Structures are given as structure tokens and as C-alpha cells.
PDB file of C-alpha atoms in Angstrom:
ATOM      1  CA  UNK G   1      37.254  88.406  -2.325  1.00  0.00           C
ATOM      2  CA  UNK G   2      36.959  86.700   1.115  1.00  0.00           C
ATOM      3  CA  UNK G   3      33.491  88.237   1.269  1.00  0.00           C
ATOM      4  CA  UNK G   4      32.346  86.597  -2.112  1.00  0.00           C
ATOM      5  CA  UNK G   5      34.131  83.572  -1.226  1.00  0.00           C
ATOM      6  CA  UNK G   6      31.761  83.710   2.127  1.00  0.00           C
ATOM      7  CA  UNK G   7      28.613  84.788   0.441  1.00  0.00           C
ATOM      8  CA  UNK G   8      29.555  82.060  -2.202  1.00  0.00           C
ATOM      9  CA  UNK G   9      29.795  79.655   0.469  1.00  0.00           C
ATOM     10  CA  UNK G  10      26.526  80.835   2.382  1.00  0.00           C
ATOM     11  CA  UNK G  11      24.737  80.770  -0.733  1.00  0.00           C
ATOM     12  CA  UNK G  12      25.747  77.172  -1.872  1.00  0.00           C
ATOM     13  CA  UNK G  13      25.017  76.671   1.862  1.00  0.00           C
ATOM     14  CA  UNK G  14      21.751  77.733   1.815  1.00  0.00           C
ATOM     15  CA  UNK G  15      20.859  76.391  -1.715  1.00  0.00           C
ATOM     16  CA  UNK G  16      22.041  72.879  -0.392  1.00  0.00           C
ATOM     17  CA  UNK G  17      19.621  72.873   2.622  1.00  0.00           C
ATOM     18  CA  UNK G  18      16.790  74.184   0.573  1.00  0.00           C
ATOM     19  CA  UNK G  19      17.545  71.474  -2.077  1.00  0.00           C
ATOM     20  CA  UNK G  20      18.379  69.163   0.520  1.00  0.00           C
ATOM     21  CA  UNK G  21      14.847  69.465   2.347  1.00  0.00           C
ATOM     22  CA  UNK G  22      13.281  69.892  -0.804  1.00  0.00           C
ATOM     23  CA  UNK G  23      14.536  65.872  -2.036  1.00  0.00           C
ATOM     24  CA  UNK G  24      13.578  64.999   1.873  1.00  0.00           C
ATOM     25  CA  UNK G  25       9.876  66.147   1.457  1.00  0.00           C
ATOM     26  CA  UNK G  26       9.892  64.819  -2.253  1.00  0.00           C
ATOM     27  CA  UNK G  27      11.208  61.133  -0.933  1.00  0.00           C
ATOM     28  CA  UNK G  28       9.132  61.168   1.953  1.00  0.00           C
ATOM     29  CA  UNK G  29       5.861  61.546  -0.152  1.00  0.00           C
ATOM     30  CA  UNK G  30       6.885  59.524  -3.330  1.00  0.00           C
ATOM     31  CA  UNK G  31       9.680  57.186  -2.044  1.00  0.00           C
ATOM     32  CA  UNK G  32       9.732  56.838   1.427  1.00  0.00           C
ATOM     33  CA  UNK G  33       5.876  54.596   1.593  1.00  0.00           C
ATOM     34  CA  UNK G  34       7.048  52.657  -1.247  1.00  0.00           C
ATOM     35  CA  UNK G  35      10.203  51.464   0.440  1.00  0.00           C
ATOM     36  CA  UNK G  36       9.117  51.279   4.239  1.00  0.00           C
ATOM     37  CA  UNK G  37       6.144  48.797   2.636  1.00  0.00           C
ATOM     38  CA  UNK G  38       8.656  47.259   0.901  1.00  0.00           C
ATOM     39  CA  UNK G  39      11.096  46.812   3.938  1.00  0.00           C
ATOM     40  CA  UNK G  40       7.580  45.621   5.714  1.00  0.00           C
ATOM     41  CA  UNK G  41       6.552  42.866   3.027  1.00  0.00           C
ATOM     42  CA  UNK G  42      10.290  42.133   2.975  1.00  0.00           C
ATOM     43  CA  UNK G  43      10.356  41.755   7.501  1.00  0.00           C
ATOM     44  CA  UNK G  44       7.076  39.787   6.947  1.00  0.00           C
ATOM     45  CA  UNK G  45       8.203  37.354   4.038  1.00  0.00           C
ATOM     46  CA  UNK G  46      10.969  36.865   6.125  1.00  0.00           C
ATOM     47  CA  UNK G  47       8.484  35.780   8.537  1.00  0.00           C
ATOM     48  CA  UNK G  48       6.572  33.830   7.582  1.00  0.00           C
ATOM     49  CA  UNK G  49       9.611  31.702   6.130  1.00  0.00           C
ATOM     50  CA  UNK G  50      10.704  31.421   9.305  1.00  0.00           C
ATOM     51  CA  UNK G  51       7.471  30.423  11.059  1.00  0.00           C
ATOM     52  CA  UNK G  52       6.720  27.679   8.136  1.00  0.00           C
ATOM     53  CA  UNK G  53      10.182  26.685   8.382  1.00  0.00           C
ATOM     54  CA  UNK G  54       9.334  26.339  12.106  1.00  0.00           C
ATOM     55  CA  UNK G  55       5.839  24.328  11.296  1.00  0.00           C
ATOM     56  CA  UNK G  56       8.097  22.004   8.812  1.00  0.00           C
ATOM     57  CA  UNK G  57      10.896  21.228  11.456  1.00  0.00           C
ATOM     58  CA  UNK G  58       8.475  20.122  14.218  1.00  0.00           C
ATOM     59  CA  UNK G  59       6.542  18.584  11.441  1.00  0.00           C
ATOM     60  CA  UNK G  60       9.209  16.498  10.792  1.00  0.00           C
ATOM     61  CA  UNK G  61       9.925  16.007  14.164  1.00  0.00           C
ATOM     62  CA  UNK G  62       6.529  14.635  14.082  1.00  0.00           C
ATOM     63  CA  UNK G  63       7.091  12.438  11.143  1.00  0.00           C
ATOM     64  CA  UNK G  64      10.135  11.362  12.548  1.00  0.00           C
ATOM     65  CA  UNK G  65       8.484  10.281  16.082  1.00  0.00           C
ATOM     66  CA  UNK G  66       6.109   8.602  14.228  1.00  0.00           C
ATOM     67  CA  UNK G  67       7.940   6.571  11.680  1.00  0.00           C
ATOM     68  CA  UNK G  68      10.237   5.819  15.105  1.00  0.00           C
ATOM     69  CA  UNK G  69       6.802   4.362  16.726  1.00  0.00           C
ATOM     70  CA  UNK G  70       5.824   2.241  13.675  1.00  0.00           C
ATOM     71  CA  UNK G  71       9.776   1.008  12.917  1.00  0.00           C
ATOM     72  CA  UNK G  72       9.498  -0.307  16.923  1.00  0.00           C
ATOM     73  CA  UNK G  73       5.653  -1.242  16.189  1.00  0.00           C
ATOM     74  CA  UNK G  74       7.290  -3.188  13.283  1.00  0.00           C
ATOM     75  CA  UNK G  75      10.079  -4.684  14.708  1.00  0.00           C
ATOM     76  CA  UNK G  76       8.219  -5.611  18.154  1.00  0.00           C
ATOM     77  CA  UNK G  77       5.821  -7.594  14.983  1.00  0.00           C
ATOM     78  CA  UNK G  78       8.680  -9.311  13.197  1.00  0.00           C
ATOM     79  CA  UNK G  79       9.369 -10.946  16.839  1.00  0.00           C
ATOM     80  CA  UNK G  80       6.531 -11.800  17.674  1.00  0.00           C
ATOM     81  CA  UNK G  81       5.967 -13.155  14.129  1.00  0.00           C
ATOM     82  CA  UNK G  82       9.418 -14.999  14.702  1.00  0.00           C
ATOM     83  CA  UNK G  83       8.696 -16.434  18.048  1.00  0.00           C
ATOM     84  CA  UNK G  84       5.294 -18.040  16.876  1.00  0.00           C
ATOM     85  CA  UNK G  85       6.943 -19.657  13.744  1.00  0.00           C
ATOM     86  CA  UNK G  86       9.897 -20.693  16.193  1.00  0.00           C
ATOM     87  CA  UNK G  87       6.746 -22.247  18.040  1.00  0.00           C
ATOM     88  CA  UNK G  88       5.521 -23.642  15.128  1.00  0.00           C
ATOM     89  CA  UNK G  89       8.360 -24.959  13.968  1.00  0.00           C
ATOM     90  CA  UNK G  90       8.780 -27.138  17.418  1.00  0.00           C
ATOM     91  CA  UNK G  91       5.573 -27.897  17.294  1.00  0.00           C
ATOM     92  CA  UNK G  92       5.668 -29.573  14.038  1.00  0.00           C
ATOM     93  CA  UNK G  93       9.439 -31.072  14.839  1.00  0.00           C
ATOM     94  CA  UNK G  94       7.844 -32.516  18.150  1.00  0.00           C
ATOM     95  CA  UNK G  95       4.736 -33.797  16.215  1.00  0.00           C
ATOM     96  CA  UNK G  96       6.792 -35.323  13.944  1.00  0.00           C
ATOM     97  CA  UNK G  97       9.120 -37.194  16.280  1.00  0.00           C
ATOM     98  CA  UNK G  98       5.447 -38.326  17.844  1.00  0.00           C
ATOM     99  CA  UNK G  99       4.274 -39.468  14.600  1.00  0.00           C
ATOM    100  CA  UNK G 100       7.424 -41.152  13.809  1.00  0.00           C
ATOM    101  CA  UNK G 101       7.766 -42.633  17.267  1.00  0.00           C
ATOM    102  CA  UNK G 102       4.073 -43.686  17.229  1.00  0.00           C
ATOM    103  CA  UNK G 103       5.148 -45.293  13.531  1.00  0.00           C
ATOM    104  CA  UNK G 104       7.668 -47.502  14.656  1.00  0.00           C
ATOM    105  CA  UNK G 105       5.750 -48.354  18.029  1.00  0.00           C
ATOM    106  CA  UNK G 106       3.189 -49.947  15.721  1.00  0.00           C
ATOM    107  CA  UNK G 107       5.883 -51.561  13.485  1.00  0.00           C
ATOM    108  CA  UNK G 108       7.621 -53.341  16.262  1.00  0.00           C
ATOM    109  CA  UNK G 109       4.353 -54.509  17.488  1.00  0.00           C
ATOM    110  CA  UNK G 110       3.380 -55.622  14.475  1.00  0.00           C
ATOM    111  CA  UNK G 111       6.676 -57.129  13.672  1.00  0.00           C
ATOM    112  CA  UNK G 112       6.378 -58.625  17.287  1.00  0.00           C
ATOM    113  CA  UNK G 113       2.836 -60.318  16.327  1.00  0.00           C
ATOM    114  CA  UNK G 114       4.060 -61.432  12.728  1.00  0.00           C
ATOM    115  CA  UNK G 115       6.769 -63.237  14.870  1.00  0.00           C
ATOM    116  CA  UNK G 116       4.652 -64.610  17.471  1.00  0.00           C
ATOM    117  CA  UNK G 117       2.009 -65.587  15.168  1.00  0.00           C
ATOM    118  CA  UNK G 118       5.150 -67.134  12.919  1.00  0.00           C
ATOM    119  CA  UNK G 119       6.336 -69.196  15.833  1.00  0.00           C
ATOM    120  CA  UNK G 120       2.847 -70.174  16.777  1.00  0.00           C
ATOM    121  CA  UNK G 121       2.246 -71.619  13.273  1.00  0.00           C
ATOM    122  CA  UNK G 122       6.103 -73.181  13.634  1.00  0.00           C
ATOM    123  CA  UNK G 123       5.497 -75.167  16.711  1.00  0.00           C
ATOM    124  CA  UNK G 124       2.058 -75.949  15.341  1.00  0.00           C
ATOM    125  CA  UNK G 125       3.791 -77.314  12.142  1.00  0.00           C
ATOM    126  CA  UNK G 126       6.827 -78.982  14.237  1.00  0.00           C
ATOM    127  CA  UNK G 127       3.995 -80.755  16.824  1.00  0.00           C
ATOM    128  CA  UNK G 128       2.168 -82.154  14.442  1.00  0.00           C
ATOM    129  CA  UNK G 129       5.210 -83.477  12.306  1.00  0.00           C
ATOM    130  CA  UNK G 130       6.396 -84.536  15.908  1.00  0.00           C
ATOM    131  CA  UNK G 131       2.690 -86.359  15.824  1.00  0.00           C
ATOM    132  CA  UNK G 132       3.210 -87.856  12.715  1.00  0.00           C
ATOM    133  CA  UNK G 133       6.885 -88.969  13.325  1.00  0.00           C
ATOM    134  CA  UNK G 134       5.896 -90.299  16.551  1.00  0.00           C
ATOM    135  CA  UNK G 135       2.498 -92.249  14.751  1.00  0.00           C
ATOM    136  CA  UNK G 136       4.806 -93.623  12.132  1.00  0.00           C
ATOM    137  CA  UNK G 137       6.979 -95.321  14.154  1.00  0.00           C
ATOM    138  CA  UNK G 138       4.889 -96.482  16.668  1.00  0.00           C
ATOM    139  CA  UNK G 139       3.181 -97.979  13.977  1.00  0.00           C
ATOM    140  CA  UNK G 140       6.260 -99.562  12.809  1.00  0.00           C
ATOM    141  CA  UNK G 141       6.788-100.596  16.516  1.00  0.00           C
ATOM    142  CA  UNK G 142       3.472-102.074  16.571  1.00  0.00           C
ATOM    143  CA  UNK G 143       3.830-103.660  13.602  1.00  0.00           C
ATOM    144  CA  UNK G 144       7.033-105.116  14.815  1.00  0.00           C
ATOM    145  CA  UNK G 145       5.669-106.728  17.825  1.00  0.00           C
ATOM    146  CA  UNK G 146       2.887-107.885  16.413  1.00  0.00           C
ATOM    147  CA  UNK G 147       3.909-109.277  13.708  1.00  0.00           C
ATOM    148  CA  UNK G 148       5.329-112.060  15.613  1.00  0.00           C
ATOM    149  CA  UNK G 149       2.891-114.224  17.761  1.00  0.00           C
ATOM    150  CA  UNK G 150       5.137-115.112  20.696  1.00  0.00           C
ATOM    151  CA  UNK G 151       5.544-111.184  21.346  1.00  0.00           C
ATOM    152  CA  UNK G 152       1.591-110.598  20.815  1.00  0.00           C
ATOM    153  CA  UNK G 153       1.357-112.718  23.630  1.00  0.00           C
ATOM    154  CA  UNK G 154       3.495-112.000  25.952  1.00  0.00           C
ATOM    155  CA  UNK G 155       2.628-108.019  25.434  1.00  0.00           C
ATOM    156  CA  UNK G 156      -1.328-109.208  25.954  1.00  0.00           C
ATOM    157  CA  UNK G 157       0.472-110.988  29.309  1.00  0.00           C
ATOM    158  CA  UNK G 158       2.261-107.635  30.276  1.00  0.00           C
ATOM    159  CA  UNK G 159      -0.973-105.499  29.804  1.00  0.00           C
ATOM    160  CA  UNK G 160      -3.463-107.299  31.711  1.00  0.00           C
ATOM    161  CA  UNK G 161      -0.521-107.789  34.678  1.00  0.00           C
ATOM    162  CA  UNK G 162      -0.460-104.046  35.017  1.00  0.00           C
ATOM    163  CA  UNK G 163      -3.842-103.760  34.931  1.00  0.00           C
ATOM    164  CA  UNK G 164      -4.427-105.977  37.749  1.00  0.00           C
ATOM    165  CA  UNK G 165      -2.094-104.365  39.615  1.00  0.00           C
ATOM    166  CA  UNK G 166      -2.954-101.186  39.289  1.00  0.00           C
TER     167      UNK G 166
END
């Protein structure tokens, strides 16, 4: 019994190498191609993904430098934009205050020669009611003395004794 027991076990032995190379040589012409390409496409898919994932990343490192350079391009803009309407804007306040200044420069002076030309025309007015006042009553003076003979007289008498003095 041990010896069929041992030429059992040889026998399975042997028929499980035989088998055994058999299903080697069988896989290595029908299955072993198919997988090692499909291990290969699988290595190179893998790849690829990797290198395009690498293109996208510095891509959008790219992107990101850029859209840094046009957010600082942007922003260096806006100032500049905001200085020249700050300059604008003090421009125009500083015009204005000019204009206005200018305004009530030529207001005051003609203010000043509506009052001058006001008190010209007053003094005018007053000298020549002055004139009349003063005509009035010299005439009433004048009439006065001469209404009386005695004064005629002695007023002709006064006159010509000044004049031949003087």
C-alpha cells in the first residue's frame, strides 16, 4: 500500500507538472500578450494622465501668474485713474475758488464805482442846490439892500473905497 500510495503520489506529481507546464505554455501564447499589453496600455494611460495632469498644473500656474500680472496691471490703473481724478477734482475746486474769487473781485469793484459814481452825482446834486441856496438868498440880500436908497449908496461908497485902495 505505501508503494501505491507513492506511485499515486508520483503520478499526481507528475500529471500536475505536465498539466502545470501545459496551462504555462497555453497562457503564455493566448493570455500572457493580451495581459502584458494590457498592463502596458494600462502603465501608459497612467502616463499620460500624469504628464497632462503635469501640463494642466503648470498651466495653471501660468494662468495664475498671469491673472496675478493683470490684477496688479489693474490695480496699479485704478490708481493712477484715482490720482488724476483726485487732480481733477482740485483742479476744478481751485478753478472754482478762482472763478468765484475773480466774481466777487469784479462785484466789489463794481459796487465800489456804483458808489463813487453815486457820490459823485450826490455832491454834484448837493453843490448845485448849495448854488442855488446860496443865489437865492443873495438875491434876497441884494434885494434887501437895494431896495432902500440910503444903503444903495453907501454900498456904491464901500465898493469904489476898496477899489481905490486896493
Amino acid at each position: 500500500m505505501e508503494k501505491l500510495v507513492n506511485d499515486f503520489s508520483f503520478g499526481l506529481f507528475f500529471w500536475q507538472i505536465i498539466i502545470f507546464v501545459l496551462l504555462l505554455l497555453l497562457l503564455r501564447k493566448f493570455a500572457w500578450k493580451p495581459i502584458l499589453n494590457a498592463v502596458n496600455e494600462r502603465e501608459e494611460g497612467i502616463k499620460n494622465a500624469l504628464d497632462s495632469a503635469e501640463k494642466a498644473k503648470l498651466e495653471m500656474a501660468n494662468l495664475q501668474a498671469d491673472n496675478e500680472k493683470l490684477l496688479q496691471s489693474a490695480r496699479a490703473e485704478r490708481e493712477t485713474m484715482m490720482k488724476e481724478a483726485r487732480e481733477i477734482k482740485a483742479k476744478m475746486i481751485a478753478d472754482a475758488k478762482d472763478e468765484a474769487q475773480e466774481a466777487a473781485n469784479k462785484l466789489i469793484s463794481n459796487a465800489q464805482a456804483a458808489i463813487e459814481s453815486e457820490k459823485k452825482a450826490a455832491i454834484a446834486e448837493l453843490k448845485e442846490q448849495v448854488a442855488s441856496l446860496s443865489i437865492e438868498i443873495a438875491e434876497k440880500v441884494v434885494k434887501d439892500e437895494l431896495s432902500d436908497n440910503e444903503k444903495q449908496l453907501k454900498l456904491v461908497r464901500n465898493m469904489l473905497d476898496n477899489a481905490t485902495l486896493n
